[in-house]
Amino acid sequence: MKSNLNIKQRFFKDRSIFVIVCVFSLLSSIPLIAILGEVFVKGISQFSLSFFTLPTPTAYKVLKAVEQGLPIPGGIANGIIGSMIMLLIASAVAIPLGILCGAYIADNSKQRFAKFVSYLTDLLQGTPSVIIGIITYIWIVIPMKTYSALAGSIALCIMMLPLIIRSTEETLRILPSSLKEAGLALGANKAKLMLKVQLPSAFGGIFTGILLAISRVIGETAPLMFTALGCSFIRLSLDKPISAVPLLIWEFFNDPYQQELIWGASLFLLTFVLTLNLLSKYLTRKWKK
Amino acid sequence: MEKINTILEFNKTCVSYTQQTMAVKYVTAQIEKNSITSIMGPSGCGKSTLLRAVNLMHKLYPNIRVEGEILLNGENILSMNPIEVRRNIGMVFQRPTPFPTMSIKENILSGFTLNSIRLDKYQKEEIVEQTLKSVSLWEEVKDVLNKKGTFLSGGQQQRLCIARALALKPQILLMDEPTSALDPIATKHIEDLLIELQKDVTILIVTHNMGQAKRISKHSMFMYLGEMVEYDLTENMFTNPKDERTKAYLTGQMG
């Protein structure tokens, strides 16, 4: 009879721990749901064609609209275009560099230099973004004597690098060693093996890493404050200050008349990041099959 | 042992993973050309280690040391360039390892791609058809050559891997328990295939399966604790083992 009671007790314990775990996970997801809800409700009303095609309004236009009680005109096109330009340049440098570096570390994990680089990558990944911004300011903005899209791209590139290096390295490392041996047994050299067998096989993981790196830096504000600065109209040149969506949010916040635009810009950023995250999840699952 | 036409020769070959212990101890044996030779022994006896040394696979792991000589047509492969050695000595592994991103056709041609050997379209088609025919896979896959190799069944994948190794026309094919991950029917297919292939290529096969050694190989080697205990014609070894340990293994008292 005693053992029977014991089983009941164990069952009860199991159930209560299950309930506690559920309650806590619900609690921890409340902030996320609240943020998404708030941004969605406040931001969705601003989504219109002009929001995506027009640059931010000038102070004069804003004042006039406020006087007449009209909705504030303009959009965040300058920010979207600026973000995309900087992202494109940063990716163009960070992706090939990161993949090569990750491949080197994964393939020579016993070498002292590879360990050193791997350690530096960790360090870089943990560096606060504002410090990366300041460093880029000193390296690029001061010598060029101007804030520029180029400086912003470099700051973002530095932020993307460790993420891409890590994901490349980790994906390559979990490839079965039989794949490597099979390639070598056919007489391949290391470079060929990496290019033709290992990197293609790791493509899914590397691509996911790239998507996550992009979604990470698209929302970065601090490094862009010292480098890209911001700009109130659509600009395509690389050697002049340029706008970015997170920078716009900061600017709107400081302007009492443009507070509403914050929500539209935030919703845009959130949607972008969420889409990339979901896409990477979907692709990971698809490639695993 | 009778006089044979040697292609590969082990001369006091030793392999060690650490300073203190040797995984393979002073193996000396001659492998006959265009025949099947099997290496048997209980787990951990060093048979795979010995086989992998022939393909210089140990060079991947800096702590493994190989001493003595392994002679291919009289030339010591331990002092040759691994790439050159591996093109002459193919290898098939325990588990089928088709390259997952490549189609069946690309898998067959991967030996050429990986060695930067350019082929024209006609040569490619001919090599793919011939090698797939030689492993009797052609009829099964000729319509799906552009599908991924990983879509095939385990047995088919293993035959694809054999074909991939054969496409480079190696002199020797090393096989590390090639059928241990396969079902009996697929195993039978591969065994028939090996018997067929031995007229073109010398096969050195590590096997767990005594029956398999008996069915396909002309010579057999029995290894125990890194030592080569016995090396003889398969027929002699199975009917009249000279060493007590071989006898114990063959009668199932060890292993």
Coordinates of C-alpha atoms in Angstrom, one line a residue:
Chain A
M1 CA 0.0 0.0 0.0
K2 CA 2.9 2.3 0.8
S3 CA 4.3 2.1 -2.7
N4 CA 0.9 3.0 -4.1
L5 CA 0.8 6.2 -2.0
N6 CA 4.3 7.0 -3.2
I7 CA 3.3 6.8 -6.8
K8 CA 0.4 9.2 -6.1
Q9 CA 2.8 11.6 -4.5
R10 CA 5.1 11.5 -7.4
F11 CA 2.3 12.0 -9.8
F12 CA 1.2 15.1 -7.8
K13 CA 4.7 16.5 -7.7
D14 CA 5.1 16.0 -11.4
R15 CA 1.9 17.8 -12.1
S16 CA 2.6 20.7 -9.9
I17 CA 6.1 21.2 -11.4
F18 CA 4.5 21.1 -14.8
V19 CA 2.0 23.8 -13.8
I20 CA 4.7 26.0 -12.3
V21 CA 6.8 25.8 -15.5
C22 CA 3.8 26.7 -17.6
V23 CA 2.9 29.7 -15.5
F24 CA 6.5 31.0 -15.6
S25 CA 6.8 30.6 -19.4
L26 CA 3.5 32.4 -19.8
L27 CA 4.8 35.2 -17.5
S28 CA 7.9 35.6 -19.5
S29 CA 6.1 35.8 -22.8
I30 CA 3.8 38.5 -21.6
P31 CA 6.3 41.4 -22.2
L32 CA 6.9 40.2 -25.7
I33 CA 3.2 39.9 -26.5
A34 CA 2.6 43.3 -24.9
I35 CA 5.3 44.9 -27.0
L36 CA 4.1 43.4 -30.2
G37 CA 0.5 44.4 -29.5
E38 CA 1.3 48.0 -28.6
V39 CA 3.5 48.6 -31.6
F40 CA 1.1 46.9 -33.9
V41 CA -2.0 48.8 -32.7
K42 CA -0.2 52.2 -32.7
G43 CA 1.8 51.6 -35.9
I44 CA -0.6 49.9 -38.3
S45 CA -2.7 53.1 -38.7
Q46 CA 0.3 54.9 -40.3
F47 CA 1.1 52.2 -42.8
S48 CA 0.2 53.6 -46.2
L49 CA 1.9 54.0 -49.5
S50 CA 3.3 57.4 -48.7
F51 CA 4.8 56.2 -45.4
F52 CA 7.1 54.0 -47.5
T53 CA 7.7 56.3 -50.4
L54 CA 8.1 59.8 -48.8
P55 CA 11.0 61.0 -46.7
T56 CA 10.5 62.4 -43.3
P57 CA 8.7 65.8 -43.3
T58 CA 10.5 69.0 -42.7
A59 CA 9.9 71.0 -39.5
Y60 CA 7.9 73.6 -41.5
K61 CA 5.5 71.0 -43.0
V62 CA 5.0 69.4 -39.6
L63 CA 4.2 72.7 -38.0
K64 CA 1.7 73.6 -40.8
A65 CA 0.0 70.2 -40.5
V66 CA -0.2 70.6 -36.7
E67 CA -1.7 74.1 -37.1
Q68 CA -4.4 72.9 -39.5
G69 CA -5.0 69.8 -37.4
L70 CA -4.1 67.5 -40.3
P71 CA -2.2 64.2 -40.0
I72 CA 1.6 64.7 -40.2
P73 CA 2.7 64.1 -43.8
G74 CA 5.7 62.2 -45.0
G75 CA 7.2 58.8 -44.2
I76 CA 10.4 56.9 -43.6
A77 CA 11.6 56.2 -47.1
N78 CA 14.9 58.0 -46.4
G79 CA 15.5 55.7 -43.4
I80 CA 14.5 52.5 -45.3
I81 CA 16.8 53.3 -48.3
G82 CA 19.7 54.3 -46.0
S83 CA 19.3 51.1 -43.9
M84 CA 19.2 49.0 -47.1
I85 CA 22.3 50.7 -48.6
M86 CA 24.4 50.3 -45.4
L87 CA 23.1 46.7 -44.9
L88 CA 24.0 45.8 -48.5
I89 CA 27.6 47.2 -48.2
A90 CA 28.1 45.7 -44.8
S91 CA 26.8 42.3 -46.0
A92 CA 28.9 42.4 -49.2
V93 CA 32.1 42.6 -47.0
A94 CA 31.0 40.7 -43.9
I95 CA 29.6 37.6 -45.6
P96 CA 32.6 36.5 -47.7
L97 CA 35.0 37.5 -45.0
G98 CA 33.0 35.8 -42.2
I99 CA 32.6 32.6 -44.1
L100 CA 36.3 32.4 -45.0
C101 CA 37.3 33.1 -41.4
G102 CA 34.8 30.6 -40.0
A103 CA 36.0 28.0 -42.5
Y104 CA 39.6 28.6 -41.4
I105 CA 38.7 28.2 -37.7
A106 CA 36.6 25.1 -38.2
D107 CA 39.2 23.4 -40.3
N108 CA 42.3 24.2 -38.2
S109 CA 40.7 24.2 -34.7
K110 CA 43.9 22.8 -33.2
Q111 CA 46.2 25.6 -34.5
R112 CA 47.1 28.3 -32.0
F113 CA 46.3 31.1 -34.4
A114 CA 42.9 29.7 -35.1
K115 CA 42.2 29.5 -31.4
F116 CA 43.3 33.1 -31.0
V117 CA 41.0 34.3 -33.9
S118 CA 38.2 32.3 -32.4
Y119 CA 38.7 34.0 -29.0
L120 CA 38.8 37.4 -30.7
T121 CA 35.5 36.6 -32.4
D122 CA 33.9 35.9 -29.0
L123 CA 35.3 39.2 -27.7
L124 CA 34.0 41.1 -30.7
Q125 CA 30.6 39.5 -30.3
G126 CA 30.5 40.7 -26.7
T127 CA 31.7 44.3 -27.5
P128 CA 28.9 46.8 -26.8
S129 CA 27.7 48.3 -30.1
V130 CA 28.3 51.9 -28.9
I131 CA 32.0 51.1 -28.6
I132 CA 32.1 49.8 -32.1
G133 CA 30.4 53.1 -33.1
I134 CA 33.0 55.2 -31.3
I135 CA 35.8 53.2 -32.8
T136 CA 34.4 53.6 -36.3
Y137 CA 34.0 57.3 -35.6
I138 CA 37.7 57.6 -34.8
W139 CA 38.9 55.4 -37.6
I140 CA 36.6 56.6 -40.5
V141 CA 34.6 59.7 -39.7
I142 CA 37.5 61.8 -38.4
P143 CA 39.9 61.1 -41.3
M144 CA 37.1 61.6 -43.8
K145 CA 36.1 64.8 -42.0
T146 CA 32.4 63.8 -42.5
Y147 CA 29.8 61.4 -41.3
S148 CA 29.0 59.0 -44.1
A149 CA 27.0 56.0 -45.2
L150 CA 30.4 54.3 -45.7
A151 CA 31.3 54.7 -42.0
G152 CA 27.9 53.4 -41.0
S153 CA 28.4 50.4 -43.2
I154 CA 31.7 49.6 -41.7
A155 CA 30.3 49.8 -38.2
L156 CA 27.5 47.4 -39.1
C157 CA 30.0 45.1 -40.9
I158 CA 32.1 44.8 -37.7
M159 CA 28.9 43.9 -35.8
M160 CA 27.9 41.3 -38.4
L161 CA 31.3 39.6 -38.7
P162 CA 31.4 37.6 -35.4
L163 CA 27.9 36.3 -35.9
I164 CA 28.7 35.0 -39.4
I165 CA 32.0 33.6 -38.3
R166 CA 30.4 31.7 -35.5
S167 CA 27.5 30.3 -37.5
T168 CA 29.9 29.2 -40.3
E169 CA 32.3 27.6 -37.9
E170 CA 29.6 25.8 -35.9
T171 CA 27.8 24.5 -38.9
L172 CA 31.0 23.2 -40.5
R173 CA 31.9 21.6 -37.2
I174 CA 28.7 19.5 -36.9
L175 CA 29.1 18.1 -40.4
P176 CA 29.9 14.4 -40.1
S177 CA 33.6 13.8 -40.4
S178 CA 32.8 11.0 -42.8
L179 CA 32.0 13.7 -45.4
K180 CA 35.5 15.1 -45.0
E181 CA 37.1 11.7 -45.1
A182 CA 35.1 10.7 -48.2
G183 CA 36.2 13.8 -50.0
L184 CA 39.9 13.4 -49.0
A185 CA 39.7 9.7 -50.0
L186 CA 39.0 10.8 -53.5
G187 CA 42.2 12.8 -53.6
A188 CA 40.7 16.2 -52.9
N189 CA 42.9 18.9 -51.4
K190 CA 41.6 20.9 -48.4
A191 CA 40.6 24.0 -50.4
K192 CA 38.6 22.0 -53.0
L193 CA 37.0 20.0 -50.3
M194 CA 35.9 23.1 -48.5
L195 CA 34.6 24.8 -51.6
K196 CA 32.9 21.8 -53.2
V197 CA 31.8 19.6 -50.3
Q198 CA 31.9 21.2 -46.9
L199 CA 30.6 24.7 -47.6
P200 CA 27.7 23.6 -49.9
S201 CA 26.7 21.0 -47.3
A202 CA 26.8 23.7 -44.6
F203 CA 24.9 26.2 -46.7
G204 CA 21.7 26.0 -44.7
G205 CA 23.3 26.8 -41.4
I206 CA 25.5 29.5 -42.8
F207 CA 22.5 31.2 -44.6
T208 CA 20.5 31.1 -41.4
G209 CA 23.5 32.7 -39.6
I210 CA 23.6 35.5 -42.2
L211 CA 19.8 36.2 -41.8
L212 CA 20.2 36.4 -38.1
A213 CA 23.2 38.7 -38.4
I214 CA 21.2 41.0 -40.7
S215 CA 18.2 41.0 -38.4
R216 CA 20.6 41.8 -35.5
V217 CA 22.2 44.8 -37.1
I218 CA 19.2 46.3 -38.8
G219 CA 17.9 47.6 -35.5
E220 CA 21.3 48.9 -34.2
T221 CA 21.1 52.6 -33.4
A222 CA 24.2 53.3 -31.3
P223 CA 26.9 52.6 -33.8
L224 CA 25.0 54.6 -36.5
M225 CA 24.7 57.7 -34.3
F226 CA 28.5 58.3 -34.5
T227 CA 28.8 57.2 -38.1
A228 CA 25.8 57.7 -40.4
L229 CA 24.4 60.5 -38.3
G230 CA 21.1 60.8 -40.2
C231 CA 19.7 62.8 -43.0
S232 CA 16.2 64.1 -43.7
F233 CA 15.9 63.4 -47.4
I234 CA 16.5 60.4 -49.6
R235 CA 20.2 60.2 -50.4
L236 CA 22.2 57.6 -52.3
S237 CA 25.8 58.8 -52.0
L238 CA 28.2 56.9 -49.8
D239 CA 30.4 59.8 -48.6
K240 CA 27.6 61.9 -47.1
P241 CA 25.5 61.4 -43.9
I242 CA 22.6 59.0 -44.4
S243 CA 19.5 58.1 -42.5
A244 CA 18.5 54.7 -41.1
V245 CA 15.2 53.4 -39.7
P246 CA 16.4 53.1 -36.1
L247 CA 18.0 56.6 -36.3
L248 CA 14.7 58.0 -37.4
I249 CA 13.0 56.5 -34.4
W250 CA 15.5 58.4 -32.2
E251 CA 15.0 61.6 -34.1
F252 CA 11.2 61.3 -33.9
F253 CA 11.4 60.7 -30.2
N254 CA 13.3 64.0 -29.8
D255 CA 10.7 66.0 -31.9
P256 CA 7.5 66.6 -30.0
Y257 CA 5.5 67.0 -33.2
Q258 CA 6.6 63.7 -34.8
Q259 CA 6.0 61.3 -32.0
E260 CA 3.4 59.4 -33.9
L261 CA 5.8 58.4 -36.6
I262 CA 7.8 56.4 -34.0
W263 CA 5.2 53.7 -34.1
G264 CA 5.1 53.3 -37.8
A265 CA 8.9 53.1 -38.0
S266 CA 9.0 50.7 -35.0
L267 CA 6.4 48.4 -36.6
F268 CA 8.4 48.4 -39.8
L269 CA 11.5 47.4 -38.0
L270 CA 9.8 44.7 -35.9
T271 CA 8.1 43.2 -38.9
F272 CA 11.4 43.1 -40.8
V273 CA 13.3 41.4 -38.0
L274 CA 10.4 39.0 -37.2
T275 CA 10.2 38.0 -40.9
L276 CA 13.9 37.3 -41.1
N277 CA 13.8 35.3 -37.9
L278 CA 10.8 33.2 -39.0
L279 CA 12.3 32.8 -42.5
S280 CA 15.6 31.5 -40.9
K281 CA 13.6 29.1 -38.7
Y282 CA 11.6 27.8 -41.7
L283 CA 14.8 27.4 -43.8
T284 CA 16.6 25.6 -41.0
R285 CA 13.8 23.1 -40.7
K286 CA 13.6 22.7 -44.5
W287 CA 17.3 22.1 -44.9
K288 CA 17.5 19.6 -42.0
K289 CA 15.2 17.2 -43.9
Chain B
M1 CA 52.5 -19.1 -48.6
E2 CA 52.6 -19.6 -52.4
K3 CA 54.1 -17.1 -54.7
I4 CA 51.7 -14.3 -55.6
N5 CA 51.6 -11.2 -57.8
T6 CA 52.0 -8.5 -55.2
I7 CA 50.5 -5.1 -55.6
L8 CA 50.6 -3.9 -52.0
E9 CA 53.0 -4.9 -49.3
F10 CA 53.0 -4.2 -45.6
N11 CA 56.5 -4.2 -44.2
K12 CA 56.7 -4.1 -40.4
T13 CA 53.9 -1.5 -40.4
C14 CA 53.1 -0.1 -37.0
V15 CA 50.4 2.5 -36.1
S16 CA 50.2 4.3 -32.8
Y17 CA 47.8 6.8 -31.4
T18 CA 49.8 7.6 -28.3
Q19 CA 53.5 7.1 -27.3
Q20 CA 52.8 4.1 -25.1
T21 CA 50.4 2.0 -27.0
M22 CA 50.5 0.6 -30.5
A23 CA 47.2 0.0 -32.3
V24 CA 48.9 -2.0 -35.1
K25 CA 52.1 -3.9 -34.3
Y26 CA 54.6 -4.9 -37.0
V27 CA 52.3 -6.2 -39.7
T28 CA 54.1 -7.8 -42.6
A29 CA 52.0 -9.1 -45.5
Q30 CA 51.7 -9.1 -49.2
I31 CA 48.4 -8.4 -50.9
E32 CA 47.7 -10.1 -54.2
K33 CA 46.8 -8.1 -57.2
N34 CA 43.2 -8.4 -58.6
S35 CA 41.9 -10.4 -55.7
I36 CA 39.9 -9.8 -52.6
T37 CA 41.7 -9.9 -49.3
S38 CA 39.8 -9.6 -46.1
I39 CA 41.0 -8.4 -42.7
M40 CA 39.1 -9.9 -39.8
G41 CA 39.3 -9.6 -36.1
P42 CA 37.3 -8.5 -33.0
S43 CA 36.5 -4.9 -32.3
G44 CA 39.5 -2.8 -31.5
C45 CA 42.0 -5.1 -33.0
G46 CA 43.4 -2.4 -35.3
K47 CA 42.0 -3.7 -38.6
S48 CA 40.4 -0.4 -39.6
T49 CA 43.4 1.5 -38.4
L50 CA 45.7 -0.5 -40.6
L51 CA 43.3 -0.1 -43.6
R52 CA 43.1 3.7 -43.1
A53 CA 46.9 3.9 -43.0
V54 CA 47.0 2.6 -46.6
N55 CA 45.0 5.6 -47.7
L56 CA 47.0 7.9 -45.5
M57 CA 43.8 8.8 -43.7
H58 CA 45.9 9.0 -40.5
K59 CA 47.5 12.2 -41.8
L60 CA 44.2 14.0 -40.9
Y61 CA 45.0 13.4 -37.3
P62 CA 48.5 14.7 -36.3
N63 CA 48.8 12.5 -33.2
I64 CA 48.6 9.2 -35.2
R65 CA 52.0 7.9 -36.2
V66 CA 52.7 5.2 -38.8
E67 CA 56.1 3.5 -38.9
G68 CA 57.5 0.8 -41.1
E69 CA 56.7 0.7 -44.8
I70 CA 53.6 0.3 -46.9
L71 CA 54.6 -0.4 -50.5
L72 CA 52.5 0.2 -53.5
N73 CA 54.1 -1.5 -56.5
G74 CA 57.4 -1.4 -54.5
E75 CA 57.2 2.3 -53.7
N76 CA 56.6 3.4 -50.1
I77 CA 53.4 5.3 -49.9
L78 CA 54.2 6.7 -46.5
S79 CA 56.6 9.1 -48.2
M80 CA 54.3 9.9 -51.1
N81 CA 52.0 12.8 -51.5
P82 CA 48.6 11.9 -50.0
I83 CA 46.7 13.3 -52.9
E84 CA 48.6 11.1 -55.3
V85 CA 48.2 8.0 -53.1
R86 CA 44.4 8.6 -52.7
R87 CA 43.9 8.8 -56.4
N88 CA 45.4 5.4 -56.8
I89 CA 43.8 3.9 -53.7
G90 CA 40.1 4.5 -53.3
M91 CA 38.2 4.0 -50.1
V92 CA 34.6 3.1 -49.2
F93 CA 33.4 3.7 -45.7
Q94 CA 31.2 1.9 -43.2
R95 CA 28.3 4.2 -43.8
P96 CA 27.4 5.3 -47.3
T97 CA 28.7 8.9 -47.7
P98 CA 27.3 10.4 -50.9
F99 CA 27.9 14.1 -50.9
P100 CA 24.5 15.5 -49.8
T101 CA 24.5 18.5 -52.1
M102 CA 25.4 16.7 -55.2
S103 CA 23.2 14.8 -57.7
I104 CA 23.9 11.1 -58.5
K105 CA 25.7 12.2 -61.6
E106 CA 27.8 14.8 -59.8
N107 CA 28.6 12.3 -57.1
I108 CA 30.1 9.9 -59.6
L109 CA 32.1 12.8 -61.2
S110 CA 33.1 14.3 -57.8
G111 CA 36.5 12.6 -57.9
F112 CA 37.3 14.5 -61.1
T113 CA 35.8 17.8 -59.8
L114 CA 37.7 17.6 -56.5
N115 CA 40.9 16.9 -58.4
S116 CA 40.2 19.8 -60.9
I117 CA 40.2 17.4 -63.8
R118 CA 38.2 18.9 -66.7
L119 CA 36.0 16.6 -68.7
D120 CA 33.9 17.4 -71.7
K121 CA 30.2 16.5 -71.8
Y122 CA 30.7 13.3 -73.8
Q123 CA 33.4 12.0 -71.4
K124 CA 31.2 12.8 -68.4
E125 CA 28.3 10.9 -69.8
E126 CA 30.5 7.9 -70.7
I127 CA 32.1 7.8 -67.2
V128 CA 28.8 8.1 -65.4
E129 CA 27.2 5.3 -67.5
Q130 CA 30.2 3.0 -67.4
T131 CA 30.8 3.3 -63.6
L132 CA 27.1 3.0 -62.7
K133 CA 26.9 -0.1 -64.9
S134 CA 30.0 -1.6 -63.3
V135 CA 28.2 -1.4 -59.9
S136 CA 25.0 -2.5 -61.5
L137 CA 23.2 0.6 -60.5
W138 CA 22.6 2.0 -64.0
E139 CA 19.3 0.4 -64.6
E140 CA 17.9 1.6 -61.3
V141 CA 19.1 5.2 -61.5
K142 CA 19.5 6.1 -65.2
D143 CA 16.3 8.2 -65.2
V144 CA 17.1 10.1 -62.0
L145 CA 20.7 11.0 -62.5
N146 CA 20.0 14.6 -61.6
K147 CA 18.4 13.7 -58.3
K148 CA 20.3 14.0 -55.1
G149 CA 22.3 10.9 -54.2
T150 CA 20.8 10.9 -50.7
F151 CA 17.4 9.9 -52.1
L152 CA 18.7 6.4 -52.8
S153 CA 18.3 3.5 -50.4
G154 CA 21.3 2.6 -48.2
G155 CA 22.4 -0.2 -50.4
Q156 CA 22.1 1.9 -53.5
Q157 CA 24.0 4.7 -51.8
Q158 CA 26.8 2.4 -50.9
R159 CA 27.0 1.2 -54.5
L160 CA 27.1 4.8 -55.6
C161 CA 30.0 5.4 -53.2
I162 CA 31.8 2.4 -54.7
A163 CA 31.1 3.8 -58.2
R164 CA 32.4 7.2 -57.1
A165 CA 35.7 5.6 -56.0
L166 CA 35.9 3.4 -59.1
A167 CA 35.4 6.3 -61.5
L168 CA 39.0 7.4 -60.9
K169 CA 40.2 3.9 -61.9
P170 CA 42.1 3.2 -58.7
Q171 CA 44.5 0.3 -58.5
I172 CA 43.3 -0.6 -55.0
L173 CA 39.9 -0.2 -53.3
L174 CA 39.9 -0.2 -49.6
M175 CA 36.6 -1.0 -47.8
D176 CA 36.0 -0.4 -44.2
E177 CA 33.1 -2.8 -43.2
P178 CA 31.1 -1.6 -46.3
T179 CA 28.1 -3.7 -45.6
S180 CA 27.7 -3.4 -41.8
A181 CA 25.1 -0.7 -42.1
L182 CA 23.1 -2.6 -44.8
D183 CA 20.4 -5.3 -44.8
P184 CA 21.2 -8.8 -45.9
I185 CA 19.8 -8.4 -49.5
A186 CA 21.8 -5.2 -50.0
T187 CA 24.8 -7.0 -48.6
K188 CA 24.4 -9.8 -51.0
H189 CA 24.3 -7.3 -53.9
I190 CA 27.5 -5.7 -52.8
E191 CA 29.3 -9.0 -52.3
D192 CA 28.3 -10.2 -55.8
L193 CA 29.5 -6.8 -57.0
L194 CA 32.9 -7.1 -55.3
I195 CA 33.5 -10.6 -56.8
E196 CA 32.7 -9.1 -60.2
L197 CA 35.0 -6.1 -59.7
Q198 CA 38.1 -8.0 -58.6
K199 CA 39.2 -8.5 -62.2
D200 CA 39.8 -4.8 -62.5
V201 CA 40.8 -3.7 -59.0
T202 CA 42.5 -5.1 -56.0
I203 CA 40.1 -5.1 -53.0
L204 CA 41.2 -4.9 -49.4
I205 CA 38.2 -5.2 -47.1
V206 CA 37.8 -5.0 -43.4
T207 CA 34.9 -7.1 -42.2
H208 CA 33.2 -8.1 -39.0
N209 CA 31.5 -10.8 -40.7
M210 CA 33.4 -14.1 -41.0
G211 CA 30.8 -15.5 -43.4
Q212 CA 31.5 -12.6 -45.7
A213 CA 35.2 -13.1 -45.6
K214 CA 34.7 -16.8 -46.4
R215 CA 32.3 -16.0 -49.3
I216 CA 34.3 -13.4 -51.2
S217 CA 37.9 -13.3 -50.3
K218 CA 40.8 -15.3 -51.6
H219 CA 43.1 -14.4 -48.8
S220 CA 42.2 -13.6 -45.2
M221 CA 44.1 -11.9 -42.4
F222 CA 43.2 -12.3 -38.8
M223 CA 44.3 -9.6 -36.4
Y224 CA 44.1 -9.6 -32.6
L225 CA 45.2 -6.8 -30.3
G226 CA 47.0 -5.1 -33.1
E227 CA 49.0 -8.1 -34.1
M228 CA 48.6 -10.0 -37.3
V229 CA 48.0 -13.5 -36.0
E230 CA 47.5 -15.3 -39.2
Y231 CA 47.5 -14.5 -42.9
D232 CA 46.7 -17.3 -45.4
L233 CA 44.4 -18.4 -48.2
T234 CA 40.9 -18.0 -46.9
E235 CA 40.2 -21.7 -47.6
N236 CA 43.1 -22.8 -45.4
M237 CA 42.3 -20.5 -42.6
F238 CA 38.7 -21.5 -42.3
T239 CA 39.4 -25.2 -42.6
N240 CA 42.7 -25.5 -40.7
P241 CA 43.6 -22.4 -38.7
K242 CA 47.2 -22.6 -37.5
D243 CA 47.0 -20.4 -34.5
E244 CA 44.8 -21.1 -31.4
R245 CA 43.5 -17.6 -31.3
T246 CA 42.3 -17.8 -34.9
K247 CA 40.6 -21.0 -34.1
A248 CA 38.9 -19.5 -31.1
Y249 CA 37.7 -16.5 -33.2
L250 CA 36.4 -18.6 -36.0
T251 CA 34.5 -20.9 -33.7
G252 CA 32.9 -18.0 -32.0
Q253 CA 34.7 -18.2 -28.7
M254 CA 36.1 -14.8 -29.0
G255 CA 34.9 -11.5 -30.5

